[in-house]
C-alpha atoms as a PDB file:
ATOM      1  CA  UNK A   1      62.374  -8.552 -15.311  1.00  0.00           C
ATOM      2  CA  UNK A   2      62.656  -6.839 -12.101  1.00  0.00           C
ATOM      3  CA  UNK A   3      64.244  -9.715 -10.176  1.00  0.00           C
ATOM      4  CA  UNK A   4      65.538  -9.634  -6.465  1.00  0.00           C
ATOM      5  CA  UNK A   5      66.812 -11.771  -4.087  1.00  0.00           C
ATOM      6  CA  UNK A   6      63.328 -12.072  -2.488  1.00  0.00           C
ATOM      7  CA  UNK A   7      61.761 -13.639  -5.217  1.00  0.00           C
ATOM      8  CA  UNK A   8      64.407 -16.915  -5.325  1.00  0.00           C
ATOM      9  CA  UNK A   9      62.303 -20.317  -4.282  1.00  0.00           C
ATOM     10  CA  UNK A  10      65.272 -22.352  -4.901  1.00  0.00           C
ATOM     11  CA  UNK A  11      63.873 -25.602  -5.642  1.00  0.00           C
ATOM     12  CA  UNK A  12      60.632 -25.519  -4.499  1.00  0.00           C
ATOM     13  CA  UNK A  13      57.340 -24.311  -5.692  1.00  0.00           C
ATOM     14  CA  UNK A  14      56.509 -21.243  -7.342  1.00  0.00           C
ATOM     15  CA  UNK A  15      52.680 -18.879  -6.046  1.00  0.00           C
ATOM     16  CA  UNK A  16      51.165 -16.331  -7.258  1.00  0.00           C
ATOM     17  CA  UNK A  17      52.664 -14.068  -5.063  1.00  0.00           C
ATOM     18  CA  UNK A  18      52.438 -10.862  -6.217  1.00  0.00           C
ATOM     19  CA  UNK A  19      56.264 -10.626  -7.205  1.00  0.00           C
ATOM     20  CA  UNK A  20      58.746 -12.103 -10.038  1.00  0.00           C
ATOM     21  CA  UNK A  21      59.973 -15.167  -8.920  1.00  0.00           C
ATOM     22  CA  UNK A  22      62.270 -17.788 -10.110  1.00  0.00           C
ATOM     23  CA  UNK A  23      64.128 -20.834  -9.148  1.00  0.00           C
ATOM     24  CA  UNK A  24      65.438 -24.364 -10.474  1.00  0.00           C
ATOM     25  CA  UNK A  25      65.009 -27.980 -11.228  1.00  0.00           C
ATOM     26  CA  UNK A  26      67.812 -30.489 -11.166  1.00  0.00           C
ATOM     27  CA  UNK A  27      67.165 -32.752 -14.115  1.00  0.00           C
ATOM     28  CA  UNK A  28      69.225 -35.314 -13.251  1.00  0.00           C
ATOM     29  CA  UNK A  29      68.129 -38.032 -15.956  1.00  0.00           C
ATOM     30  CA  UNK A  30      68.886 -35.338 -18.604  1.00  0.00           C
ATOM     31  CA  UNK A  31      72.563 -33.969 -17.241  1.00  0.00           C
ATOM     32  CA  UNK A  32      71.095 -30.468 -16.883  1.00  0.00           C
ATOM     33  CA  UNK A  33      69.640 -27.482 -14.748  1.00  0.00           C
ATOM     34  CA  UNK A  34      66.814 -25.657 -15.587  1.00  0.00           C
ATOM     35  CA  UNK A  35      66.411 -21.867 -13.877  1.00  0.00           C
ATOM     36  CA  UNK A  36      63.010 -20.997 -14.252  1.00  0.00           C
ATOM     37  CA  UNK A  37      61.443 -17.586 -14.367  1.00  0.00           C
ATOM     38  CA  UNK A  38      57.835 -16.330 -13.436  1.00  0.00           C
ATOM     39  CA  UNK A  39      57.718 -13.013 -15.196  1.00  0.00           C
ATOM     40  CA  UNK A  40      54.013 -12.760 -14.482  1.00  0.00           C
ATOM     41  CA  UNK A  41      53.439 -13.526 -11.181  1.00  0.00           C
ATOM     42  CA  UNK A  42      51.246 -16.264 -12.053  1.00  0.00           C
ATOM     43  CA  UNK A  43      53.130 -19.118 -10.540  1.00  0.00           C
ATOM     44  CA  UNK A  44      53.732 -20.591 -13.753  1.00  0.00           C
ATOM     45  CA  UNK A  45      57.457 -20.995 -15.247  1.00  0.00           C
ATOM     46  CA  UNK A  46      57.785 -18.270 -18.230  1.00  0.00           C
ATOM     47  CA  UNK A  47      60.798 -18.749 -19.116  1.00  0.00           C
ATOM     48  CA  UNK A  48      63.662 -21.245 -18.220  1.00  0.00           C
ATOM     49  CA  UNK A  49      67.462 -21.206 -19.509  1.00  0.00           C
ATOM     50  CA  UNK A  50      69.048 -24.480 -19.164  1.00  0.00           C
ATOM     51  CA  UNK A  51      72.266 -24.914 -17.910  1.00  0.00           C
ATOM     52  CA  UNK A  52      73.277 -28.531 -20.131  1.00  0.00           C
ATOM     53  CA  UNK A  53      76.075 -30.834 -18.496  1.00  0.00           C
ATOM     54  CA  UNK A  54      75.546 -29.809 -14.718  1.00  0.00           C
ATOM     55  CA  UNK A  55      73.614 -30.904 -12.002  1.00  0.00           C
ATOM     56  CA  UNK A  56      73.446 -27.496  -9.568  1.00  0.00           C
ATOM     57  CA  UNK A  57      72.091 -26.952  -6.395  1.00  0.00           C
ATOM     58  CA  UNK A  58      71.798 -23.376  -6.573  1.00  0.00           C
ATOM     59  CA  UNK A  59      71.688 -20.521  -3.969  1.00  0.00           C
ATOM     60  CA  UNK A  60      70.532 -17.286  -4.564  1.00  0.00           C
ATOM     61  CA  UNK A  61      74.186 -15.825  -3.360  1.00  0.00           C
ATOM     62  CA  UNK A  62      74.779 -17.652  -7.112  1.00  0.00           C
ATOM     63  CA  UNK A  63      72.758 -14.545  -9.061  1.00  0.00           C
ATOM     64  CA  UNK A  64      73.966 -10.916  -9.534  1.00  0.00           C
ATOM     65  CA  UNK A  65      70.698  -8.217  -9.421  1.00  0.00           C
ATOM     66  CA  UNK A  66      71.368  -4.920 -10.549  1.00  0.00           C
END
């Protein structure tokens, strides 16, 4: 995907920005984390993986980019 530290919104919104962002949503009803991906730029969620059983407030020192 081309991700980087600079695209992490943590909670908040995602824009069309002009790069790959991604972030989460606490689901706390449902016992589960969503991160969510905007692959193109759009400021729409692509792609989410969810994280069942946890609750996370999450940081972007809590990725690895490569």
């Amino acid at each position: 995907y081309g991700l980087s530290s600079t695209g992490f919104v943590g909670a908040g919104a995602m824009a069309a920005s002009g790069i790959i962002e991604f972030g989460y949503t606490k689901v706390v009803a449902g016992n589960y984390t969503l991160i969510r991906i905007d692959a193109d730029n759009n400021g729409i969620s692509d792609q989410e993986i969810r994280l069942d059983g946890v609750q996370l407030d999450l940081v972007v020192s809590d990725f690895t980019f490569g």
